[in-house]
mmCIF file of C-alpha atoms in Angstrom:
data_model
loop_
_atom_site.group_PDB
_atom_site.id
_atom_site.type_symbol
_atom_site.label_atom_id
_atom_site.label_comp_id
_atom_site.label_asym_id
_atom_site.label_seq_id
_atom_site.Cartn_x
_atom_site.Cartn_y
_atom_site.Cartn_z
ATOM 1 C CA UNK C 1 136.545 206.526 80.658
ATOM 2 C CA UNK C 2 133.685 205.123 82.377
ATOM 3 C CA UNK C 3 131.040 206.162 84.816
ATOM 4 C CA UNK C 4 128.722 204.773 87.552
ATOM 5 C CA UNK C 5 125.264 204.421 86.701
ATOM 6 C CA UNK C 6 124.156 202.488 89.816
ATOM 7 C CA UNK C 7 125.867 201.221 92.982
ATOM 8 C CA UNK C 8 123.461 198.390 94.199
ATOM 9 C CA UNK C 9 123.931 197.021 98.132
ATOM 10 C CA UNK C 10 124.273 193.203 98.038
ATOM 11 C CA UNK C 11 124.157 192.234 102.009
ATOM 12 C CA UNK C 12 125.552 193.863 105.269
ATOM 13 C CA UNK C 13 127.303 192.816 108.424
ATOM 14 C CA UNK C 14 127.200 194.215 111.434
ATOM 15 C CA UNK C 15 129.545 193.248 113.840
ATOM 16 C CA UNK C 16 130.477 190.058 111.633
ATOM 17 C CA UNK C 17 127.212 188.967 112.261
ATOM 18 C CA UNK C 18 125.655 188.323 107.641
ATOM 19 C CA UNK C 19 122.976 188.658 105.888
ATOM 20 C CA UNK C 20 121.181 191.546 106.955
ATOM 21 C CA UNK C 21 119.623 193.114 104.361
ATOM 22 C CA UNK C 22 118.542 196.712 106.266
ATOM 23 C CA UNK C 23 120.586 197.560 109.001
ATOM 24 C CA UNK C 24 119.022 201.046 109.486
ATOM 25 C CA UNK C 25 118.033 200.836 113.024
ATOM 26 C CA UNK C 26 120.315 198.419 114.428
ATOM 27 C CA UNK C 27 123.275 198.823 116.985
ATOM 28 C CA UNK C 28 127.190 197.456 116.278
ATOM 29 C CA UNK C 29 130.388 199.049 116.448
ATOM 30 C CA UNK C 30 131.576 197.950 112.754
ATOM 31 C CA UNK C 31 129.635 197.794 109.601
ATOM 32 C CA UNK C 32 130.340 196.107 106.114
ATOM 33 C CA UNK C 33 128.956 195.389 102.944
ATOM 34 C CA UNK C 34 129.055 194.617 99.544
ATOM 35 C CA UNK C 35 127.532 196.071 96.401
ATOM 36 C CA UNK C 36 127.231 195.473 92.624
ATOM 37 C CA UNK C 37 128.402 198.374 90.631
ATOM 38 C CA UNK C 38 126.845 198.854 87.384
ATOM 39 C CA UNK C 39 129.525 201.368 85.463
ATOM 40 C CA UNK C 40 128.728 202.455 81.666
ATOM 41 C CA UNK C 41 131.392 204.405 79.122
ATOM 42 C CA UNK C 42 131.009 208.552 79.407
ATOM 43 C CA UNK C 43 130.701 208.754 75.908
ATOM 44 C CA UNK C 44 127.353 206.787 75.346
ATOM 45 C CA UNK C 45 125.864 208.111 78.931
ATOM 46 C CA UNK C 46 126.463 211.876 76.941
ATOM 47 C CA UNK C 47 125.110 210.944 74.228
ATOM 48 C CA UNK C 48 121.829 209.683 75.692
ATOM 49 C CA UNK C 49 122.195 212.223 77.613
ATOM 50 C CA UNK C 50 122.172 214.962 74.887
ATOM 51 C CA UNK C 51 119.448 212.581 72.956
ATOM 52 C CA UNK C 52 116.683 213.293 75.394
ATOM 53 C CA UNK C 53 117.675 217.290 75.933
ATOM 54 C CA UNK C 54 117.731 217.682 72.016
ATOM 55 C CA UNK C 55 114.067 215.814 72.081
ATOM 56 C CA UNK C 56 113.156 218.882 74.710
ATOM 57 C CA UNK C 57 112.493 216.544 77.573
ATOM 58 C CA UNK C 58 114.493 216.764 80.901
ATOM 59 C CA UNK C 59 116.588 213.832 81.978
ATOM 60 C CA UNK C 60 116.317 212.787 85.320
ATOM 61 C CA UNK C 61 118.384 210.116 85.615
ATOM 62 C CA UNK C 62 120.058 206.907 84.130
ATOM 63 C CA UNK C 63 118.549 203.299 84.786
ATOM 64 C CA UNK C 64 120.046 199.892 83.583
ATOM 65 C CA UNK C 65 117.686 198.218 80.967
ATOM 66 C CA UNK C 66 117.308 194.894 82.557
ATOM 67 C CA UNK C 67 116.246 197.088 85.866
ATOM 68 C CA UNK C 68 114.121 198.818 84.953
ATOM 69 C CA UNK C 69 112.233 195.623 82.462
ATOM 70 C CA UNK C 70 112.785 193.691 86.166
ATOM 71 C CA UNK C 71 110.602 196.385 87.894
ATOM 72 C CA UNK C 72 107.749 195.468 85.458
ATOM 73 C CA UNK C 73 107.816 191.778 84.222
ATOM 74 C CA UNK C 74 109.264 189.574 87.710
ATOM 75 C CA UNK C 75 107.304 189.257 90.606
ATOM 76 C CA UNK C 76 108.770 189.831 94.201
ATOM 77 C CA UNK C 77 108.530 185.955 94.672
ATOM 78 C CA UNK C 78 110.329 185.225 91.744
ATOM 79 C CA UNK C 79 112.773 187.659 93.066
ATOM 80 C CA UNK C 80 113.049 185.996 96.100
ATOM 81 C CA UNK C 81 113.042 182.404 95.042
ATOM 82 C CA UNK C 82 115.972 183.158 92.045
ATOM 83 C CA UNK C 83 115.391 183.994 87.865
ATOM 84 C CA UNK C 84 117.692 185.279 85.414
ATOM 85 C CA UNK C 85 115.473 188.706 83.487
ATOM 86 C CA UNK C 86 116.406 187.941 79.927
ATOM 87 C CA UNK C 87 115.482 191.273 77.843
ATOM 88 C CA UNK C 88 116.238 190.776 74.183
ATOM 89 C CA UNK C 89 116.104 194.134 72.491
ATOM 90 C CA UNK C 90 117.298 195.758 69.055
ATOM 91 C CA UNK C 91 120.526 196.511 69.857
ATOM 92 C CA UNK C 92 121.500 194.470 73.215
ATOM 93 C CA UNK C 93 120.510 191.590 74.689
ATOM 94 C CA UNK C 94 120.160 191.942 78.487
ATOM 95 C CA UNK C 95 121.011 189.873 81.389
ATOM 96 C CA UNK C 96 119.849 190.457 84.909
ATOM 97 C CA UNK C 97 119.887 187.910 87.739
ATOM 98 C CA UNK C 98 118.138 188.146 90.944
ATOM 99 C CA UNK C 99 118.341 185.758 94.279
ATOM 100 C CA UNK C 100 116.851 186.162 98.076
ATOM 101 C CA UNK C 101 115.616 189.327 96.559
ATOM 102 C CA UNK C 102 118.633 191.291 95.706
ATOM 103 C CA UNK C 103 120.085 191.761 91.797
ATOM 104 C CA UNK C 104 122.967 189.416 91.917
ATOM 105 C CA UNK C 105 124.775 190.122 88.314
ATOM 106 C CA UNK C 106 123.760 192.329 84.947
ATOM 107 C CA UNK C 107 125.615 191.740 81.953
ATOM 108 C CA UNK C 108 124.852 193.104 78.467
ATOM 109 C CA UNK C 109 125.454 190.469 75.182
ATOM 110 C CA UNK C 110 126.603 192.998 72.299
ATOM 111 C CA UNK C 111 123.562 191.864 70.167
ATOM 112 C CA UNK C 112 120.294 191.330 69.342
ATOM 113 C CA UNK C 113 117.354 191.504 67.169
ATOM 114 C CA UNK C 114 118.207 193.475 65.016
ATOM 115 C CA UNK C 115 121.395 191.351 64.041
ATOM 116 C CA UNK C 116 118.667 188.517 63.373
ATOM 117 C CA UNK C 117 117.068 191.017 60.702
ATOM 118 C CA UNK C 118 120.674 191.722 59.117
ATOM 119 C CA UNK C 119 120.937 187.558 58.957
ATOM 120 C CA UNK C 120 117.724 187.514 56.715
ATOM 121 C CA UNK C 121 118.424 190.304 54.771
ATOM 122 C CA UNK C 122 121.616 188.795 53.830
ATOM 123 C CA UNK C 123 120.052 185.263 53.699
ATOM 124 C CA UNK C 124 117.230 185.853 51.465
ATOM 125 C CA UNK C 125 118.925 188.943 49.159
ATOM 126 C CA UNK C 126 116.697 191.929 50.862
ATOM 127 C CA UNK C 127 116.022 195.155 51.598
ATOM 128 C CA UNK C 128 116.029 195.868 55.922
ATOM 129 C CA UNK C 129 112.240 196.837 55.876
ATOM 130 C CA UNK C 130 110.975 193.941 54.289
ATOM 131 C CA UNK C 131 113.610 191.545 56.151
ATOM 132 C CA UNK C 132 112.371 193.265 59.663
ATOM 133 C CA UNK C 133 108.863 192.630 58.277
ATOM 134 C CA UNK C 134 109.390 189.246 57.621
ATOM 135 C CA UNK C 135 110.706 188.459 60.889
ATOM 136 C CA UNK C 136 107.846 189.995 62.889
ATOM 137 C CA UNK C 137 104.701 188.161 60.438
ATOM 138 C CA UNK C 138 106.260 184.640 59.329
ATOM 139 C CA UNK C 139 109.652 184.417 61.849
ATOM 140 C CA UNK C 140 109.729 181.644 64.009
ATOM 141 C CA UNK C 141 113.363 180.458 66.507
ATOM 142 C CA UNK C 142 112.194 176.333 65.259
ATOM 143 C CA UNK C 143 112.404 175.092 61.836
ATOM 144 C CA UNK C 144 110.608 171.971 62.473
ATOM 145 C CA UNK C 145 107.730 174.070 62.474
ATOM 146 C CA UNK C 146 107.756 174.843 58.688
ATOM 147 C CA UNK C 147 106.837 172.950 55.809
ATOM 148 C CA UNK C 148 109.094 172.319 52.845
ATOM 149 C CA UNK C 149 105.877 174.214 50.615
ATOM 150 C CA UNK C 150 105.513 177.373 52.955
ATOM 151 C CA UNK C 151 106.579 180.269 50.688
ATOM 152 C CA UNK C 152 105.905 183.595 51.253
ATOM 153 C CA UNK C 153 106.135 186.087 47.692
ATOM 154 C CA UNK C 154 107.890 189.446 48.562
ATOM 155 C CA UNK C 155 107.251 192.016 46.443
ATOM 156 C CA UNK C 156 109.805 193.144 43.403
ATOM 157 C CA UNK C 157 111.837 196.509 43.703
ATOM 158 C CA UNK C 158 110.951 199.266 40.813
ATOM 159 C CA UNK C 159 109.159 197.089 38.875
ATOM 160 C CA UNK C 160 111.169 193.606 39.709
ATOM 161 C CA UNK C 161 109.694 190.263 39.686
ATOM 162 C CA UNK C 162 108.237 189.186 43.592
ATOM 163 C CA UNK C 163 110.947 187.397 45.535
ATOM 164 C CA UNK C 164 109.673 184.114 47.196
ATOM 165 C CA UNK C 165 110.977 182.911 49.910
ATOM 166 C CA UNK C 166 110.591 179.750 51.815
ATOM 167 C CA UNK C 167 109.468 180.012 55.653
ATOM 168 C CA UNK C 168 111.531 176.902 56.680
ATOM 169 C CA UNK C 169 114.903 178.489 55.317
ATOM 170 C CA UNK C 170 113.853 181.446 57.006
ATOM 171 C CA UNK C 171 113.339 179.783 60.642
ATOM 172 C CA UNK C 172 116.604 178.251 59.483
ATOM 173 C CA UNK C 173 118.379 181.486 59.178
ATOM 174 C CA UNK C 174 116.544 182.995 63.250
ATOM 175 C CA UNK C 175 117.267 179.822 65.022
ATOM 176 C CA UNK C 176 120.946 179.734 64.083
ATOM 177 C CA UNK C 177 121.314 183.257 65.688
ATOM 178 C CA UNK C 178 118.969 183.309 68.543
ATOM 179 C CA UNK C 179 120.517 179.859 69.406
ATOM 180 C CA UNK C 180 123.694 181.897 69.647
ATOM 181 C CA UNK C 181 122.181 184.759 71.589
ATOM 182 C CA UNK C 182 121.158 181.745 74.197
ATOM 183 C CA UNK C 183 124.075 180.243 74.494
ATOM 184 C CA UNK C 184 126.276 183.477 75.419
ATOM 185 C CA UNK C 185 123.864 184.362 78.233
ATOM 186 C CA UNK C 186 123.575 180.860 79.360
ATOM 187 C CA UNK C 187 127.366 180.910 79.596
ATOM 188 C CA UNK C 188 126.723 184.255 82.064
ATOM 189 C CA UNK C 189 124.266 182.320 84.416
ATOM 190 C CA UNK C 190 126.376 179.323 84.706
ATOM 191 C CA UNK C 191 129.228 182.379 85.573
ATOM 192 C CA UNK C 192 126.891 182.924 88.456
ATOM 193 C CA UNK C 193 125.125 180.070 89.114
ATOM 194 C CA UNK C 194 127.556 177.274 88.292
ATOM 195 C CA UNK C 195 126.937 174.307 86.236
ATOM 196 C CA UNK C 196 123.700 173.729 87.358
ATOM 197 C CA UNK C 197 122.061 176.485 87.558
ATOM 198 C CA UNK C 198 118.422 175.359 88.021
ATOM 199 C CA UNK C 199 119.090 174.564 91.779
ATOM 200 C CA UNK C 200 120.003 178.243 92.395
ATOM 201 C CA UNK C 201 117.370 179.766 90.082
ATOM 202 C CA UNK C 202 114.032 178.315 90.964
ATOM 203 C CA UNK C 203 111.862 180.164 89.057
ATOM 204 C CA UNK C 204 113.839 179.989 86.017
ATOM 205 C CA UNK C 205 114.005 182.446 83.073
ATOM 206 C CA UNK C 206 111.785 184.961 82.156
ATOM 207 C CA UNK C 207 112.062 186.554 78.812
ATOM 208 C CA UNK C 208 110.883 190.385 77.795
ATOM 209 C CA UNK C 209 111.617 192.565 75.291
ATOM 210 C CA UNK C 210 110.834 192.744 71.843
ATOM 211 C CA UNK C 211 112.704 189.400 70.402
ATOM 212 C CA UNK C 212 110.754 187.830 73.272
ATOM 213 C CA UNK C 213 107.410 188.026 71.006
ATOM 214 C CA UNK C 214 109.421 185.584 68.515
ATOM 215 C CA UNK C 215 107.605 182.627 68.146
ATOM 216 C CA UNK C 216 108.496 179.446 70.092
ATOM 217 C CA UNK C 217 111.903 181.632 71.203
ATOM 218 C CA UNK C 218 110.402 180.087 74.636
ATOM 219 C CA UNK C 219 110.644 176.400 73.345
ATOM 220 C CA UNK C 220 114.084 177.055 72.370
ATOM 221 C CA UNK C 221 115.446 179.000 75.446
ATOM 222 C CA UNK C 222 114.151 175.790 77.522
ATOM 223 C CA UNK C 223 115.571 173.154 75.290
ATOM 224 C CA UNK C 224 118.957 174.580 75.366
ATOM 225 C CA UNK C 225 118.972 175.793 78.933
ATOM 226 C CA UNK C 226 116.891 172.776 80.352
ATOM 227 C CA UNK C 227 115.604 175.753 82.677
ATOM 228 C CA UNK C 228 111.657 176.619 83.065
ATOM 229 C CA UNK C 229 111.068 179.461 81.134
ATOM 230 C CA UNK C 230 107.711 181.662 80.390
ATOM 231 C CA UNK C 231 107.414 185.447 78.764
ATOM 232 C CA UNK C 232 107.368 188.526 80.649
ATOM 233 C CA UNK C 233 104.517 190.899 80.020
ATOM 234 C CA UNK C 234 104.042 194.512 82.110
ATOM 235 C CA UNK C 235 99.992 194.285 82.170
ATOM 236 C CA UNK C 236 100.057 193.354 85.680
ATOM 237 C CA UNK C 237 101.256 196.869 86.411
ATOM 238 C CA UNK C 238 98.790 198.746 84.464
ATOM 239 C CA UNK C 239 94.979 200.005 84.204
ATOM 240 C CA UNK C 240 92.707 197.149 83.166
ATOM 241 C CA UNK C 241 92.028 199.565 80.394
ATOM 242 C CA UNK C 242 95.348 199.350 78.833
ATOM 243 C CA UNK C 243 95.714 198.789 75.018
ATOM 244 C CA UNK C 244 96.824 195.252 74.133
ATOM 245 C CA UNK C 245 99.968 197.189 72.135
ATOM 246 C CA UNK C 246 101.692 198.616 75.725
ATOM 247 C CA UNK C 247 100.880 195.215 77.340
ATOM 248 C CA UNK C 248 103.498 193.567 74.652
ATOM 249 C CA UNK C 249 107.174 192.482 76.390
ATOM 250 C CA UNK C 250 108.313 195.375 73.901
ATOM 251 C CA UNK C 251 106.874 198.007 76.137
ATOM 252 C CA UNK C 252 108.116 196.026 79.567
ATOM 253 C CA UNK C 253 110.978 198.680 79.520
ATOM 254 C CA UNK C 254 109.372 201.321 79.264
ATOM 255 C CA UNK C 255 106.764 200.595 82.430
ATOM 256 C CA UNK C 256 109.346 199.421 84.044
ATOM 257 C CA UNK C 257 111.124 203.309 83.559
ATOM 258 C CA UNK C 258 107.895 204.874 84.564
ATOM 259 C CA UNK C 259 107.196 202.626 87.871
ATOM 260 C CA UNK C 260 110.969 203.669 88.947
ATOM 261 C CA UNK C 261 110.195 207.038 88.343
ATOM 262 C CA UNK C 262 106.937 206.970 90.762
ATOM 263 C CA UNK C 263 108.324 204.520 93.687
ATOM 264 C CA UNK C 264 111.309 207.307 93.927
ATOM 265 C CA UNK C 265 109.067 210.083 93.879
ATOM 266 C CA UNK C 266 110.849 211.869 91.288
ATOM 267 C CA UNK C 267 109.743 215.007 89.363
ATOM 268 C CA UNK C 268 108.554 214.326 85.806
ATOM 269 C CA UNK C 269 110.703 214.122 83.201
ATOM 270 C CA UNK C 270 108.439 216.493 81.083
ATOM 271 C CA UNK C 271 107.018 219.670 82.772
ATOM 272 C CA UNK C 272 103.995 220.653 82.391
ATOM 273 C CA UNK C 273 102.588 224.215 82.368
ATOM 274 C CA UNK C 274 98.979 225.235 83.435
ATOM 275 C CA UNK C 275 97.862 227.372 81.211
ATOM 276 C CA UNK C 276 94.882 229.771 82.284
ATOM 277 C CA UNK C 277 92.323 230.254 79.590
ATOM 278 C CA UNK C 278 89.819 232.956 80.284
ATOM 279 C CA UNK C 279 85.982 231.567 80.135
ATOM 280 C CA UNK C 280 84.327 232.229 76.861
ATOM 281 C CA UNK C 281 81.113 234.547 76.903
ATOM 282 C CA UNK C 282 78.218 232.959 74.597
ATOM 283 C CA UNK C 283 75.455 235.105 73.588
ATOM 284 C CA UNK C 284 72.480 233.212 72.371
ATOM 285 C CA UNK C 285 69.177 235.282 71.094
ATOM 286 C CA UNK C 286 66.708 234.024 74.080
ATOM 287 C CA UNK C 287 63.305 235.833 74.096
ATOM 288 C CA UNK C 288 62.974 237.932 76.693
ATOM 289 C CA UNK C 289 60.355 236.501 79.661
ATOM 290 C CA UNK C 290 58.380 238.265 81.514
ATOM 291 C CA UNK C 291 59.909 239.263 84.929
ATOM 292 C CA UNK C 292 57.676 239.076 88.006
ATOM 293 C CA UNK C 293 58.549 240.891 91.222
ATOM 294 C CA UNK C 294 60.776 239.197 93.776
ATOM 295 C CA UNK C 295 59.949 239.420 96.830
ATOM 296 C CA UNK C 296 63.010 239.244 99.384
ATOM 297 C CA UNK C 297 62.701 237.563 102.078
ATOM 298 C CA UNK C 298 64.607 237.531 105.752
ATOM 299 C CA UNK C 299 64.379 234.719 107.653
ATOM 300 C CA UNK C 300 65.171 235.523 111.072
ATOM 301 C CA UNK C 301 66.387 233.145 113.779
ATOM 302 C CA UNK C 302 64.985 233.082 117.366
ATOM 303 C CA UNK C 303 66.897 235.345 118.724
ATOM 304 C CA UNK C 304 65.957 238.243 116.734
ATOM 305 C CA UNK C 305 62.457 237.611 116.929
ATOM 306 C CA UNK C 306 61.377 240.832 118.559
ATOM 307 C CA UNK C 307 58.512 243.343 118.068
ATOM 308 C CA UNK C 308 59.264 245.653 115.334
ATOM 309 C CA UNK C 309 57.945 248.897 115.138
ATOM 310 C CA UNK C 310 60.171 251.066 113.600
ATOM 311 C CA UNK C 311 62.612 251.851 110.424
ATOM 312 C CA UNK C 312 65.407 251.506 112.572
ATOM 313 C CA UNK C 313 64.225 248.369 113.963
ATOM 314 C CA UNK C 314 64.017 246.696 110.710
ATOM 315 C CA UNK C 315 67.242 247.650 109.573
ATOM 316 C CA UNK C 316 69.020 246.536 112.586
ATOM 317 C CA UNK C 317 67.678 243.129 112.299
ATOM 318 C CA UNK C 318 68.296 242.766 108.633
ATOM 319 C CA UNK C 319 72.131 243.880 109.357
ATOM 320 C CA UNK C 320 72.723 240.971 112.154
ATOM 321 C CA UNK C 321 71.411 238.851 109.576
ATOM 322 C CA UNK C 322 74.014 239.648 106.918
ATOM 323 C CA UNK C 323 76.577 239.605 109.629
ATOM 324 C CA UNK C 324 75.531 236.116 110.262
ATOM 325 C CA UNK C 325 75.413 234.914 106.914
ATOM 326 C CA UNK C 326 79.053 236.836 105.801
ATOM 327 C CA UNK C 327 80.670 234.895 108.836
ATOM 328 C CA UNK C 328 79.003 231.071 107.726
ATOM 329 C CA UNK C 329 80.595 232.096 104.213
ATOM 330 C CA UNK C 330 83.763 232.571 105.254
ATOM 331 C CA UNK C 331 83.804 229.568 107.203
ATOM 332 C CA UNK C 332 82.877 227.810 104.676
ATOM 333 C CA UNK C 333 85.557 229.296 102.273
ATOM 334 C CA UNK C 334 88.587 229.061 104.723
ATOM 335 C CA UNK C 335 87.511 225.220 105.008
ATOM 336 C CA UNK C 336 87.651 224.578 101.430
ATOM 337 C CA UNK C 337 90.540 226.800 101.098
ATOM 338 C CA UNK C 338 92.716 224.235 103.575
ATOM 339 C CA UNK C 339 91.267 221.769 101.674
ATOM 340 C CA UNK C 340 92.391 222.780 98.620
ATOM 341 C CA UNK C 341 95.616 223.620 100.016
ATOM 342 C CA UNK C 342 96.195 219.655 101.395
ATOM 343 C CA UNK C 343 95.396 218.487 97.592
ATOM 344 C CA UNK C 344 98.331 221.306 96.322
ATOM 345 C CA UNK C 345 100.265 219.420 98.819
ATOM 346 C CA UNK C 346 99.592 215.998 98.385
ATOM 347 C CA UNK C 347 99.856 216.540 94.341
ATOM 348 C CA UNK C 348 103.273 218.291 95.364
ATOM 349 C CA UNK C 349 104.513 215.482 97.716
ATOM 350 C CA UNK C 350 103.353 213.140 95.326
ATOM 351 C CA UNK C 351 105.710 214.385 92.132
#
């Protein structure tokens, strides 16, 4: 059977009166809408499902790939104005379309790059490490970038003579299945869009994932689609100390998961346990110095100026000045106690 994985609220109407995006707060006697349902098969949601427990992290909850890559790689104008998210992955490739701000239509292609890596390791007679390998270094989605004298030598198996292999018959082999991965989501945004889909979508195509570090895959998309196109990265969303490796379109999923997580406020997936440690004691050999007397001293406010005379005097004086000095300390510590207390809360709130 199948299972709902998100139930996402297209418009309202209130009163007959469309387009209302948030009708919290507003008065009618009848209320409509429309959503888009995103439903996935039980079987693979338990089995991700039972993934992540066996890793020893807690799941939280399920998110649609393209969502959560959307959350990361497409601006809220782009959003607004319309773009189909195109997130070409290993297994998948992903389809999301937004317009006027709201997803419009998902739809998952059965495919990706890692059918491109089966092509050349059929293609060129080998092995799925040094096919994948290829693909990353010398693959390119244009041909007419290659010369007929490009070769690159692949080394022999147990002993074997190298295998070399010509880069133009290897763009050869990528652009005949990436221009197939095109097509078949082109056919879904024409679904949505109609035949001309550029009208509707005016800020085009973005592209994420990992096939979307292919090289001139962004050539090819806009040749065939005749739509703008440009590459989504998630750097805009992270520290400007970020390693170039997480900024790559491969991690856009990813950031995309962990900004959903924070904007709902939800706990994290992976607990983490404070663990006390008890301070070490050090002894270092330090010569001894010298100790000179101390001398303590009382410094008495105003009001206790008096004339002292007596034992009892000087005692009495030193006691209101301890009883002073306890109360400023506690002040001082129920203060930074509720201030401590805020932070617990704010941390708390904030998970």
């Amino acid at each position: 059977g199948e299972e709902i994985i998100h139930v996402l609220p297209q418009e309202f109407k209130i009163d007959g009166q469309s387009e209302i995006k948030e009708p919290i707060g507003m008065y009618g006697g009848r209320l409509e809408s429309s959503f888009h349902v995103v439903v996935g098969q039980a079987s693979s949601i338990r089995n991700v499902g039972r993934c992540i427990q066996s890793s020893g992290i807690e799941l939280s909850g399920l998110t649609l790939e393209p969502l959560a890559s959307a959350d990361a790689v497409l601006s809220q104008e782009e959003k607004e104005a319309g773009v189909a998210l195109i997130d070409i992955g290993g297994g998948t490739t992903d389809l999301a379309i937004f317009k006027d701000g709201i997803i419009r239509h998902t739809a998952v292609i059965p495919f990706g790059g890692n059918v491109i890596t089966d092509d050349i390791k059929e293609g060129c007679s080998i092995i799925e490490k040094q096919a994948e390998l290829l693909k990353i270094k010398f693959g390119s989605a244009w041909p007419g970038e290659n010369k007929d004298n490009e070769i690159v030598s692949i080394p022999g198996l147990r002993g074997r003579e190298p295998k070399e292999i010509s880069l133009k018959n290897l763009s050869k082999i990528i652009h005949a299945r990436v221009v197939e991965i095109v097509e078949q989501v082109f056919a879904e945004i024409k679904a949505y869009g109609h035949e001309d889909p550029r009208k509707k979508l005016i800020a085009g195509i973005v592209l994420t994932g990992g096939g979307a570090q292919l090289k001139h895959i962004k050539q090819l998309v806009e040749y065939i689609t005749g739509m703008d196109t440009r590459i989504g990265y998630p750097n805009e969303h992270l520290a400007g100390n970020s390693s170039e490796e997480i900024s790559s379109p491969l991690f856009a999923t990813a950031v995309g998961l962990v900004m959903n997580s924070i904007e709902n406020s939800t706990q994290s997936a992976v607990r983490m346990e404070i663990v006390n440690e008890q301070p070490k004691v050090v002894y270092r050999n330090v010569p001894a110095q010298p100790q000179q007397p101390v001398q303590q001293r009382y410094e008495v406010e105003e009001n206790y100026v008096e004339r002292v005379e007596t034992i009892e005097d000087i005692r009495e004086v030193r006691n209101n000045v301890a009883k002073e000095e306890s109360t400023e300390t506690k002040i001082r510590r129920s203060f930074f106690d509720r201030y401590v207390d805020k932070i617990k809360d704010f941390l708390d709130n904030a998970e």
